[in-house]
C-alpha positions as protocol buffer text, in pm:
chain_id: "A"
residue {
  index: 1
  type: LEU
  ca { x: 606 y: 2638 z: 197 }
}
residue {
  index: 2
  type: ALA
  ca { x: 652 y: 2979 z: 317 }
}
residue {
  index: 3
  type: LYS
  ca { x: 937 y: 2914 z: 560 }
}
residue {
  index: 4
  type: HIS
  ca { x: 1105 y: 2670 z: 310 }
}
residue {
  index: 5
  type: PRO
  ca { x: 963 y: 2778 z: -80 }
}
residue {
  index: 6
  type: GLU
  ca { x: 1281 y: 2527 z: -187 }
}
residue {
  index: 7
  type: ILE
  ca { x: 1026 y: 2225 z: -139 }
}
residue {
  index: 8
  type: LYS
  ca { x: 826 y: 2356 z: -430 }
}
residue {
  index: 9
  type: ALA
  ca { x: 1141 y: 2230 z: -669 }
}
residue {
  index: 10
  type: LEU
  ca { x: 1044 y: 1898 z: -542 }
}
residue {
  index: 11
  type: MET
  ca { x: 696 y: 1841 z: -690 }
}
residue {
  index: 12
  type: LYS
  ca { x: 789 y: 1719 z: -1032 }
}
residue {
  index: 13
  type: PRO
  ca { x: 740 y: 1354 z: -1202 }
}
residue {
  index: 14
  type: ASP
  ca { x: 988 y: 1086 z: -1075 }
}
residue {
  index: 15
  type: TYR
  ca { x: 1048 y: 942 z: -1432 }
}
residue {
  index: 16
  type: ASN
  ca { x: 1308 y: 662 z: -1248 }
}
residue {
  index: 17
  type: LEU
  ca { x: 982 y: 519 z: -1135 }
}
residue {
  index: 18
  type: ILE
  ca { x: 898 y: 422 z: -1482 }
}
residue {
  index: 19
  type: TRP
  ca { x: 1211 y: 205 z: -1529 }
}
residue {
  index: 20
  type: VAL
  ca { x: 1195 y: 53 z: -1146 }
}
residue {
  index: 21
  type: VAL
  ca { x: 843 y: -51 z: -1237 }
}
residue {
  index: 22
  type: VAL
  ca { x: 926 y: -268 z: -1582 }
}
residue {
  index: 23
  type: LEU
  ca { x: 1257 y: -419 z: -1381 }
}
residue {
  index: 24
  type: MET
  ca { x: 965 y: -537 z: -1122 }
}
residue {
  index: 25
  type: VAL
  ca { x: 751 y: -664 z: -1371 }
}
residue {
  index: 26
  type: LEU
  ca { x: 1021 y: -869 z: -1575 }
}
residue {
  index: 27
  type: ALA
  ca { x: 1154 y: -965 z: -1213 }
}
residue {
  index: 28
  type: GLN
  ca { x: 820 y: -1145 z: -1135 }
}
residue {
  index: 29
  type: LEU
  ca { x: 774 y: -1260 z: -1532 }
}
residue {
  index: 30
  type: THR
  ca { x: 1131 y: -1440 z: -1457 }
}
residue {
  index: 31
  type: ALA
  ca { x: 1042 y: -1579 z: -1129 }
}
residue {
  index: 32
  type: PHE
  ca { x: 708 y: -1711 z: -1305 }
}
residue {
  index: 33
  type: TYR
  ca { x: 875 y: -1920 z: -1570 }
}
residue {
  index: 34
  type: LEU
  ca { x: 1129 y: -2082 z: -1259 }
}
residue {
  index: 35
  type: VAL
  ca { x: 927 y: -2171 z: -1027 }
}
residue {
  index: 36
  type: LYS
  ca { x: 671 y: -2338 z: -1275 }
}
residue {
  index: 37
  type: ASP
  ca { x: 862 y: -2679 z: -1232 }
}
residue {
  index: 38
  type: LEU
  ca { x: 935 y: -2686 z: -888 }
}
residue {
  index: 39
  type: ASP
  ca { x: 829 y: -2899 z: -584 }
}
residue {
  index: 40
  type: TRP
  ca { x: 538 y: -2741 z: -397 }
}
residue {
  index: 41
  type: LYS
  ca { x: 730 y: -2684 z: -105 }
}
residue {
  index: 42
  type: TRP
  ca { x: 968 y: -2447 z: -293 }
}
residue {
  index: 43
  type: VAL
  ca { x: 699 y: -2285 z: -457 }
}
residue {
  index: 44
  type: VAL
  ca { x: 562 y: -2161 z: -94 }
}
residue {
  index: 45
  type: PHE
  ca { x: 896 y: -2095 z: -2 }
}
residue {
  index: 46
  type: TRP
  ca { x: 995 y: -1854 z: -271 }
}
residue {
  index: 47
  type: ALA
  ca { x: 640 y: -1688 z: -305 }
}
residue {
  index: 48
  type: TYR
  ca { x: 650 y: -1586 z: 90 }
}
residue {
  index: 49
  type: VAL
  ca { x: 1064 y: -1497 z: 42 }
}
residue {
  index: 50
  type: PHE
  ca { x: 1094 y: -1333 z: -276 }
}
residue {
  index: 51
  type: GLY
  ca { x: 720 y: -1298 z: -441 }
}
residue {
  index: 52
  type: SER
  ca { x: 582 y: -1128 z: -171 }
}
residue {
  index: 53
  type: CYS
  ca { x: 851 y: -851 z: -157 }
}
residue {
  index: 54
  type: ILE
  ca { x: 789 y: -768 z: -483 }
}
residue {
  index: 55
  type: SER
  ca { x: 399 y: -812 z: -505 }
}
residue {
  index: 56
  type: HIS
  ca { x: 412 y: -557 z: -184 }
}
residue {
  index: 57
  type: SER
  ca { x: 649 y: -323 z: -353 }
}
residue {
  index: 58
  type: MET
  ca { x: 484 y: -315 z: -630 }
}
residue {
  index: 59
  type: THR
  ca { x: 147 y: -215 z: -459 }
}
residue {
  index: 60
  type: LEU
  ca { x: 344 y: 67 z: -325 }
}
residue {
  index: 61
  type: ALA
  ca { x: 460 y: 144 z: -651 }
}
residue {
  index: 62
  type: ILE
  ca { x: 89 y: 155 z: -764 }
}
residue {
  index: 63
  type: HIS
  ca { x: 24 y: 407 z: -470 }
}
residue {
  index: 64
  type: GLU
  ca { x: 315 y: 624 z: -609 }
}
residue {
  index: 65
  type: ILE
  ca { x: 151 y: 608 z: -960 }
}
residue {
  index: 66
  type: SER
  ca { x: -193 y: 692 z: -814 }
}
residue {
  index: 67
  type: HIS
  ca { x: -48 y: 1024 z: -707 }
}
residue {
  index: 68
  type: ASN
  ca { x: 74 y: 1077 z: -1092 }
}
residue {
  index: 69
  type: SER
  ca { x: 446 y: 1043 z: -976 }
}
residue {
  index: 70
  type: ALA
  ca { x: 509 y: 868 z: -1307 }
}
residue {
  index: 71
  type: PHE
  ca { x: 442 y: 1092 z: -1585 }
}
residue {
  index: 72
  type: GLY
  ca { x: 307 y: 1390 z: -1389 }
}
residue {
  index: 73
  type: ASN
  ca { x: -32 y: 1572 z: -1332 }
}
residue {
  index: 74
  type: SER
  ca { x: -58 y: 1664 z: -1709 }
}
residue {
  index: 75
  type: LYS
  ca { x: -52 y: 1319 z: -1844 }
}
residue {
  index: 76
  type: ALA
  ca { x: -320 y: 1140 z: -1603 }
}
residue {
  index: 77
  type: MET
  ca { x: -452 y: 882 z: -1830 }
}
residue {
  index: 78
  type: TRP
  ca { x: -88 y: 784 z: -1901 }
}
residue {
  index: 79
  type: ASN
  ca { x: -21 y: 723 z: -1482 }
}
residue {
  index: 80
  type: ARG
  ca { x: -351 y: 487 z: -1499 }
}
residue {
  index: 81
  type: CYS
  ca { x: -284 y: 291 z: -1788 }
}
residue {
  index: 82
  type: PHE
  ca { x: 61 y: 281 z: -1621 }
}
residue {
  index: 83
  type: GLY
  ca { x: -61 y: 170 z: -1274 }
}
residue {
  index: 84
  type: ILE
  ca { x: -270 y: -97 z: -1485 }
}
residue {
  index: 85
  type: PHE
  ca { x: 28 y: -247 z: -1636 }
}
residue {
  index: 86
  type: ALA
  ca { x: 192 y: -252 z: -1285 }
}
residue {
  index: 87
  type: ASN
  ca { x: -72 y: -421 z: -1144 }
}
residue {
  index: 88
  type: LEU
  ca { x: -8 y: -733 z: -1382 }
}
residue {
  index: 89
  type: PRO
  ca { x: 187 y: -919 z: -1148 }
}
residue {
  index: 90
  type: ILE
  ca { x: 9 y: -863 z: -828 }
}
residue {
  index: 91
  type: GLY
  ca { x: -262 y: -1146 z: -1036 }
}
residue {
  index: 92
  type: LEU
  ca { x: -572 y: -924 z: -890 }
}
residue {
  index: 93
  type: PRO
  ca { x: -718 y: -612 z: -1015 }
}
residue {
  index: 94
  type: TYR
  ca { x: -666 y: -348 z: -763 }
}
residue {
  index: 95
  type: SER
  ca { x: -495 y: -21 z: -931 }
}
residue {
  index: 96
  type: ILE
  ca { x: -789 y: 195 z: -1016 }
}
residue {
  index: 97
  type: SER
  ca { x: -979 y: 120 z: -759 }
}
residue {
  index: 98
  type: PHE
  ca { x: -698 y: 191 z: -532 }
}
residue {
  index: 99
  type: LYS
  ca { x: -686 y: 518 z: -699 }
}
residue {
  index: 100
  type: ARG
  ca { x: -1044 y: 621 z: -649 }
}
residue {
  index: 101
  type: TYR
  ca { x: -1028 y: 536 z: -276 }
}
residue {
  index: 102
  type: HIS
  ca { x: -674 y: 673 z: -193 }
}
residue {
  index: 103
  type: MET
  ca { x: -764 y: 996 z: -302 }
}
residue {
  index: 104
  type: ASP
  ca { x: -1069 y: 1012 z: -65 }
}
residue {
  index: 105
  type: HIS
  ca { x: -790 y: 917 z: 197 }
}
residue {
  index: 106
  type: HIS
  ca { x: -587 y: 1212 z: 164 }
}
residue {
  index: 107
  type: ARG
  ca { x: -895 y: 1449 z: 138 }
}
residue {
  index: 108
  type: TYR
  ca { x: -1074 y: 1329 z: 419 }
}
residue {
  index: 109
  type: LEU
  ca { x: -818 y: 1139 z: 646 }
}
residue {
  index: 110
  type: GLY
  ca { x: -1023 y: 938 z: 945 }
}
residue {
  index: 111
  type: GLY
  ca { x: -1375 y: 1068 z: 765 }
}
residue {
  index: 112
  type: ASP
  ca { x: -1646 y: 857 z: 862 }
}
residue {
  index: 113
  type: GLY
  ca { x: -1768 y: 658 z: 584 }
}
residue {
  index: 114
  type: ILE
  ca { x: -1592 y: 809 z: 319 }
}
residue {
  index: 115
  type: ASP
  ca { x: -1223 y: 677 z: 459 }
}
residue {
  index: 116
  type: VAL
  ca { x: -1164 y: 327 z: 349 }
}
residue {
  index: 117
  type: ASP
  ca { x: -874 y: 280 z: 530 }
}
residue {
  index: 118
  type: ILE
  ca { x: -1053 y: 340 z: 862 }
}
residue {
  index: 119
  type: PRO
  ca { x: -1136 y: -60 z: 991 }
}
residue {
  index: 120
  type: THR
  ca { x: -1519 y: -130 z: 1025 }
}
residue {
  index: 121
  type: ASN
  ca { x: -1683 y: -139 z: 1362 }
}
residue {
  index: 122
  type: PHE
  ca { x: -1690 y: -513 z: 1342 }
}
residue {
  index: 123
  type: GLU
  ca { x: -1306 y: -567 z: 1306 }
}
residue {
  index: 124
  type: GLY
  ca { x: -1262 y: -311 z: 1635 }
}
residue {
  index: 125
  type: TRP
  ca { x: -1521 y: -519 z: 1828 }
}
residue {
  index: 126
  type: PHE
  ca { x: -1405 y: -862 z: 1731 }
}
residue {
  index: 127
  type: PHE
  ca { x: -1042 y: -878 z: 1652 }
}
residue {
  index: 128
  type: CYS
  ca { x: -992 y: -724 z: 2029 }
}
residue {
  index: 129
  type: THR
  ca { x: -764 y: -994 z: 2190 }
}
residue {
  index: 130
  type: ARG
  ca { x: -387 y: -1057 z: 2131 }
}
residue {
  index: 131
  type: PHE
  ca { x: -446 y: -1385 z: 1918 }
}
residue {
  index: 132
  type: ARG
  ca { x: -766 y: -1218 z: 1691 }
}
residue {
  index: 133
  type: LYS
  ca { x: -539 y: -938 z: 1645 }
}
residue {
  index: 134
  type: PHE
  ca { x: -271 y: -1147 z: 1510 }
}
residue {
  index: 135
  type: ILE
  ca { x: -516 y: -1331 z: 1256 }
}
residue {
  index: 136
  type: TRP
  ca { x: -641 y: -1006 z: 1165 }
}
residue {
  index: 137
  type: ILE
  ca { x: -270 y: -895 z: 1088 }
}
residue {
  index: 138
  type: VAL
  ca { x: -276 y: -1223 z: 845 }
}
residue {
  index: 139
  type: LEU
  ca { x: -592 y: -1146 z: 695 }
}
residue {
  index: 140
  type: GLN
  ca { x: -522 y: -755 z: 602 }
}
residue {
  index: 141
  type: PRO
  ca { x: -568 y: -828 z: 239 }
}
residue {
  index: 142
  type: PHE
  ca { x: -881 y: -947 z: 257 }
}
residue {
  index: 143
  type: PHE
  ca { x: -1031 y: -660 z: 473 }
}
residue {
  index: 144
  type: TYR
  ca { x: -843 y: -417 z: 280 }
}
residue {
  index: 145
  type: ALA
  ca { x: -1056 y: -563 z: -53 }
}
residue {
  index: 146
  type: ILE
  ca { x: -1389 y: -604 z: 127 }
}
residue {
  index: 147
  type: ARG
  ca { x: -1365 y: -290 z: 329 }
}
residue {
  index: 148
  type: PRO
  ca { x: -1482 y: -29 z: 84 }
}
residue {
  index: 149
  type: LEU
  ca { x: -1782 y: -258 z: -40 }
}
residue {
  index: 150
  type: CYS
  ca { x: -1914 y: -223 z: 317 }
}
residue {
  index: 151
  type: ILE
  ca { x: -1824 y: 123 z: 443 }
}
residue {
  index: 152
  type: ASN
  ca { x: -1791 y: 344 z: 91 }
}
residue {
  index: 153
  type: PRO
  ca { x: -1923 y: 129 z: -235 }
}
residue {
  index: 154
  type: LYS
  ca { x: -1880 y: 329 z: -581 }
}
residue {
  index: 155
  type: PRO
  ca { x: -2034 y: 281 z: -925 }
}
residue {
  index: 156
  type: ILE
  ca { x: -1775 y: 85 z: -1156 }
}
residue {
  index: 157
  type: THR
  ca { x: -1575 y: 300 z: -1377 }
}
residue {
  index: 158
  type: ARG
  ca { x: -1451 y: 213 z: -1747 }
}
residue {
  index: 159
  type: LEU
  ca { x: -1122 y: 190 z: -1614 }
}
residue {
  index: 160
  type: GLU
  ca { x: -1198 y: -54 z: -1392 }
}
residue {
  index: 161
  type: ILE
  ca { x: -1301 y: -285 z: -1624 }
}
residue {
  index: 162
  type: ILE
  ca { x: -1026 y: -211 z: -1870 }
}
residue {
  index: 163
  type: ASN
  ca { x: -843 y: -321 z: -1514 }
}
residue {
  index: 164
  type: LEU
  ca { x: -1018 y: -618 z: -1484 }
}
residue {
  index: 165
  type: LEU
  ca { x: -993 y: -723 z: -1795 }
}
residue {
  index: 166
  type: ALA
  ca { x: -650 y: -674 z: -1891 }
}
residue {
  index: 167
  type: GLN
  ca { x: -566 y: -869 z: -1543 }
}
residue {
  index: 168
  type: LEU
  ca { x: -779 y: -1131 z: -1620 }
}
residue {
  index: 169
  type: SER
  ca { x: -618 y: -1174 z: -1960 }
}
residue {
  index: 170
  type: PHE
  ca { x: -249 y: -1162 z: -1798 }
}
residue {
  index: 171
  type: ASP
  ca { x: -344 y: -1438 z: -1569 }
}
residue {
  index: 172
  type: VAL
  ca { x: -495 y: -1651 z: -1849 }
}
residue {
  index: 173
  type: VAL
  ca { x: -159 y: -1602 z: -2045 }
}
residue {
  index: 174
  type: ILE
  ca { x: 41 y: -1700 z: -1746 }
}
residue {
  index: 175
  type: TYR
  ca { x: -179 y: -1983 z: -1659 }
}
residue {
  index: 176
  type: TYR
  ca { x: -170 y: -2138 z: -2046 }
}
residue {
  index: 177
  type: PHE
  ca { x: 211 y: -2126 z: -2069 }
}
residue {
  index: 178
  type: TRP
  ca { x: 354 y: -2166 z: -1750 }
}
residue {
  index: 179
  type: GLY
  ca { x: 58 y: -2352 z: -1544 }
}
residue {
  index: 180
  type: VAL
  ca { x: -69 y: -2355 z: -1216 }
}
residue {
  index: 181
  type: LYS
  ca { x: 270 y: -2311 z: -981 }
}
residue {
  index: 182
  type: SER
  ca { x: 309 y: -1980 z: -1145 }
}
residue {
  index: 183
  type: ILE
  ca { x: -43 y: -1844 z: -1073 }
}
residue {
  index: 184
  type: PHE
  ca { x: -29 y: -1989 z: -711 }
}
residue {
  index: 185
  type: TYR
  ca { x: 310 y: -1800 z: -665 }
}
residue {
  index: 186
  type: MET
  ca { x: 141 y: -1507 z: -794 }
}
residue {
  index: 187
  type: LEU
  ca { x: -146 y: -1530 z: -566 }
}
residue {
  index: 188
  type: ALA
  ca { x: -19 y: -1653 z: -294 }
}
residue {
  index: 189
  type: GLY
  ca { x: 295 y: -1390 z: -285 }
}
residue {
  index: 190
  type: SER
  ca { x: 58 y: -1087 z: -289 }
}
residue {
  index: 191
  type: VAL
  ca { x: -172 y: -1251 z: -25 }
}
residue {
  index: 192
  type: LEU
  ca { x: 135 y: -1317 z: 201 }
}
residue {
  index: 193
  type: GLY
  ca { x: 296 y: -993 z: 153 }
}
residue {
  index: 194
  type: LEU
  ca { x: 29 y: -802 z: 233 }
}
residue {
  index: 195
  type: GLY
  ca { x: -16 y: -978 z: 549 }
}
residue {
  index: 196
  type: LEU
  ca { x: 230 y: -1139 z: 821 }
}
residue {
  index: 197
  type: HIS
  ca { x: 514 y: -962 z: 632 }
}
residue {
  index: 198
  type: PRO
  ca { x: 752 y: -696 z: 791 }
}
residue {
  index: 199
  type: ILE
  ca { x: 646 y: -472 z: 523 }
}
residue {
  index: 200
  type: SER
  ca { x: 280 y: -530 z: 623 }
}
residue {
  index: 201
  type: GLY
  ca { x: 423 y: -275 z: 929 }
}
residue {
  index: 202
  type: HIS
  ca { x: 330 y: 6 z: 748 }
}
residue {
  index: 203
  type: PHE
  ca { x: -42 y: -75 z: 745 }
}
residue {
  index: 204
  type: ILE
  ca { x: -32 y: -41 z: 1146 }
}
residue {
  index: 205
  type: ALA
  ca { x: 238 y: 257 z: 1185 }
}
residue {
  index: 206
  type: GLU
  ca { x: 109 y: 477 z: 927 }
}
residue {
  index: 207
  type: HIS
  ca { x: -221 y: 596 z: 1151 }
}
residue {
  index: 208
  type: TYR
  ca { x: -312 y: 406 z: 1451 }
}
residue {
  index: 209
  type: MET
  ca { x: -229 y: 580 z: 1771 }
}
residue {
  index: 210
  type: PHE
  ca { x: -4 y: 439 z: 1967 }
}
residue {
  index: 211
  type: LEU
  ca { x: 67 y: 794 z: 2125 }
}
residue {
  index: 212
  type: LYS
  ca { x: -273 y: 986 z: 2190 }
}
residue {
  index: 213
  type: GLY
  ca { x: -269 y: 1289 z: 1981 }
}
residue {
  index: 214
  type: HIS
  ca { x: -72 y: 1165 z: 1754 }
}
residue {
  index: 215
  type: GLU
  ca { x: -250 y: 1050 z: 1416 }
}
residue {
  index: 216
  type: THR
  ca { x: 12 y: 1007 z: 1143 }
}
residue {
  index: 217
  type: TYR
  ca { x: 356 y: 857 z: 1209 }
}
residue {
  index: 218
  type: SER
  ca { x: 660 y: 824 z: 975 }
}
residue {
  index: 219
  type: TYR
  ca { x: 907 y: 505 z: 964 }
}
residue {
  index: 220
  type: TYR
  ca { x: 1299 y: 601 z: 900 }
}
residue {
  index: 221
  type: GLY
  ca { x: 1416 y: 238 z: 858 }
}
residue {
  index: 222
  type: PRO
  ca { x: 1570 y: 55 z: 587 }
}
residue {
  index: 223
  type: LEU
  ca { x: 1268 y: -102 z: 444 }
}
residue {
  index: 224
  type: ASN
  ca { x: 1196 y: 253 z: 258 }
}
residue {
  index: 225
  type: LEU
  ca { x: 1444 y: 92 z: 14 }
}
residue {
  index: 226
  type: LEU
  ca { x: 1154 y: -128 z: -51 }
}
residue {
  index: 227
  type: THR
  ca { x: 867 y: 78 z: -44 }
}
residue {
  index: 228
  type: PHE
  ca { x: 953 y: 361 z: -232 }
}
residue {
  index: 229
  type: ASN
  ca { x: 971 y: 569 z: 126 }
}
residue {
  index: 230
  type: VAL
  ca { x: 603 y: 522 z: 205 }
}
residue {
  index: 231
  type: GLY
  ca { x: 781 y: 537 z: 559 }
}
residue {
  index: 232
  type: TYR
  ca { x: 784 y: 938 z: 505 }
}
residue {
  index: 233
  type: HIS
  ca { x: 424 y: 897 z: 631 }
}
residue {
  index: 234
  type: ASN
  ca { x: 387 y: 1308 z: 759 }
}
residue {
  index: 235
  type: GLU
  ca { x: 580 y: 1414 z: 467 }
}
residue {
  index: 236
  type: HIS
  ca { x: 378 y: 1227 z: 239 }
}
residue {
  index: 237
  type: HIS
  ca { x: 67 y: 1372 z: 348 }
}
residue {
  index: 238
  type: ASP
  ca { x: 215 y: 1710 z: 378 }
}
residue {
  index: 239
  type: PHE
  ca { x: 303 y: 1695 z: 29 }
}
residue {
  index: 240
  type: PRO
  ca { x: 125 y: 1437 z: -165 }
}
residue {
  index: 241
  type: ASN
  ca { x: 270 y: 1568 z: -478 }
}
residue {
  index: 242
  type: ILE
  ca { x: 585 y: 1496 z: -416 }
}
residue {
  index: 243
  type: PRO
  ca { x: 733 y: 1134 z: -507 }
}
residue {
  index: 244
  type: GLY
  ca { x: 852 y: 896 z: -244 }
}
residue {
  index: 245
  type: LYS
  ca { x: 1191 y: 978 z: -381 }
}
residue {
  index: 246
  type: SER
  ca { x: 1215 y: 1328 z: -271 }
}
residue {
  index: 247
  type: LEU
  ca { x: 1046 y: 1286 z: 65 }
}
residue {
  index: 248
  type: PRO
  ca { x: 1384 y: 1274 z: 258 }
}
residue {
  index: 249
  type: LEU
  ca { x: 1472 y: 1594 z: 107 }
}
residue {
  index: 250
  type: VAL
  ca { x: 1141 y: 1744 z: 265 }
}
residue {
  index: 251
  type: LYS
  ca { x: 1244 y: 1618 z: 589 }
}
residue {
  index: 252
  type: LYS
  ca { x: 1616 y: 1726 z: 549 }
}
residue {
  index: 253
  type: ILE
  ca { x: 1502 y: 2100 z: 432 }
}
residue {
  index: 254
  type: ALA
  ca { x: 1237 y: 2098 z: 683 }
}
residue {
  index: 255
  type: ALA
  ca { x: 1382 y: 1900 z: 953 }
}
residue {
  index: 256
  type: GLU
  ca { x: 1255 y: 2144 z: 1246 }
}
residue {
  index: 257
  type: TYR
  ca { x: 902 y: 2023 z: 1155 }
}
residue {
  index: 258
  type: TYR
  ca { x: 980 y: 1627 z: 1158 }
}
residue {
  index: 259
  type: ASP
  ca { x: 1233 y: 1525 z: 1354 }
}
residue {
  index: 260
  type: ASN
  ca { x: 1084 y: 1579 z: 1667 }
}
residue {
  index: 261
  type: LEU
  ca { x: 753 y: 1397 z: 1577 }
}
residue {
  index: 262
  type: PRO
  ca { x: 696 y: 1064 z: 1723 }
}
residue {
  index: 263
  type: GLN
  ca { x: 871 y: 801 z: 1460 }
}
residue {
  index: 264
  type: TYR
  ca { x: 918 y: 436 z: 1411 }
}
residue {
  index: 265
  type: ASN
  ca { x: 1244 y: 263 z: 1306 }
}
residue {
  index: 266
  type: SER
  ca { x: 1123 y: -62 z: 1286 }
}
residue {
  index: 267
  type: TRP
  ca { x: 799 y: -202 z: 1104 }
}
residue {
  index: 268
  type: ILE
  ca { x: 839 y: -567 z: 1264 }
}
residue {
  index: 269
  type: LYS
  ca { x: 833 y: -388 z: 1612 }
}
residue {
  index: 270
  type: VAL
  ca { x: 502 y: -174 z: 1536 }
}
residue {
  index: 271
  type: LEU
  ca { x: 328 y: -525 z: 1431 }
}
residue {
  index: 272
  type: TYR
  ca { x: 472 y: -718 z: 1761 }
}
residue {
  index: 273
  type: ASP
  ca { x: 342 y: -388 z: 1951 }
}
residue {
  index: 274
  type: PHE
  ca { x: 18 y: -415 z: 1806 }
}
residue {
  index: 275
  type: VAL
  ca { x: -38 y: -772 z: 1871 }
}
residue {
  index: 276
  type: MET
  ca { x: 71 y: -737 z: 2240 }
}
residue {
  index: 277
  type: ASP
  ca { x: -30 y: -420 z: 2357 }
}
residue {
  index: 278
  type: ASP
  ca { x: -366 y: -442 z: 2486 }
}
residue {
  index: 279
  type: THR
  ca { x: -487 y: -70 z: 2486 }
}
residue {
  index: 280
  type: ILE
  ca { x: -449 y: -106 z: 2102 }
}
residue {
  index: 281
  type: SER
  ca { x: -664 y: -269 z: 1853 }
}
residue {
  index: 282
  type: PRO
  ca { x: -810 y: -166 z: 1506 }
}
residue {
  index: 283
  type: TYR
  ca { x: -1017 y: 83 z: 1680 }
}
residue {
  index: 284
  type: SER
  ca { x: -704 y: 303 z: 1747 }
}
residue {
  index: 285
  type: ARG
  ca { x: -803 y: 534 z: 1474 }
}
residue {
  index: 286
  type: MET
  ca { x: -884 y: 906 z: 1437 }
}
residue {
  index: 287
  type: LYS
  ca { x: -1247 y: 884 z: 1312 }
}
residue {
  index: 288
  type: ARG
  ca { x: -1391 y: 1241 z: 1223 }
}
residue {
  index: 289
  type: GLN
  ca { x: -1782 y: 1300 z: 1133 }
}
residue {
  index: 290
  type: LEU
  ca { x: -1733 y: 1520 z: 825 }
}
residue {
  index: 291
  type: LYS
  ca { x: -1959 y: 1854 z: 756 }
}
residue {
  index: 292
  type: GLY
  ca { x: -2022 y: 2005 z: 457 }
}
residue {
  index: 293
  type: GLU
  ca { x: -1984 y: 1897 z: 108 }
}
residue {
  index: 294
  type: VAL
  ca { x: -1788 y: 1572 z: 47 }
}
residue {
  index: 295
  type: LYS
  ca { x: -1632 y: 1542 z: -332 }
}
residue {
  index: 296
  type: GLN
  ca { x: -1509 y: 1198 z: -413 }
}
residue {
  index: 297
  type: ASP
  ca { x: -1329 y: 1060 z: -710 }
}
């Protein structure tokens, strides 16, 4: 910032995010209606080909919203409510809890017992062969859901209850009007999109140490168009209050800090290398023993 103070001008909300999220929700509602009378094979097909992309993209919209990128820091509750709205087509309550744990990830990256992005010791011990690592990737959404309860359980908040009730109400309405195939499409798309899917390469690409000494990596490929530039991950951790839309400008302005860092151009290759490289496993993360006072959300 001392060298490039113009970056401060990028620390503002991205109001276009609001309309993108609304259009994504409408797209999924349209899809729920269109699949309700299809044969099951086509429901599964469209859940993976289309629904999974929208669902995973929506989780990254929720990531943006968790940083108050939709309405700004001065309207934190507006962002929380909008996150609950964005959560609806995913099918499972997620937004409020994600916000609480994700802030810990930024404050205490790699913090043992705090950062639930770090796999458990069981994951590192068991998923150590190529086949088991492949299964681990397929089951990633389940581990991300269960891991916080094992590593750093937190008391349930009022907003999490609201998130749960809103989600259950939405799911019941979808089932009542359009039936089980629409519900299956919604839930299957979310599970498939967060598991064995090209976009899921970002889970591995962001913080797994393929190169010793390099803890965070950026990806500059085309899938950033579907993921709100989450691939610009070094830039995001340096400036978490800058919306994803503006992270390419951060890289352009401060190119001397980012161009020479290790980077990826393919999330699919990241997934392949993770499975096939016997030196990489869920253990391949930087873990820190935190000292001093720890303040959690």
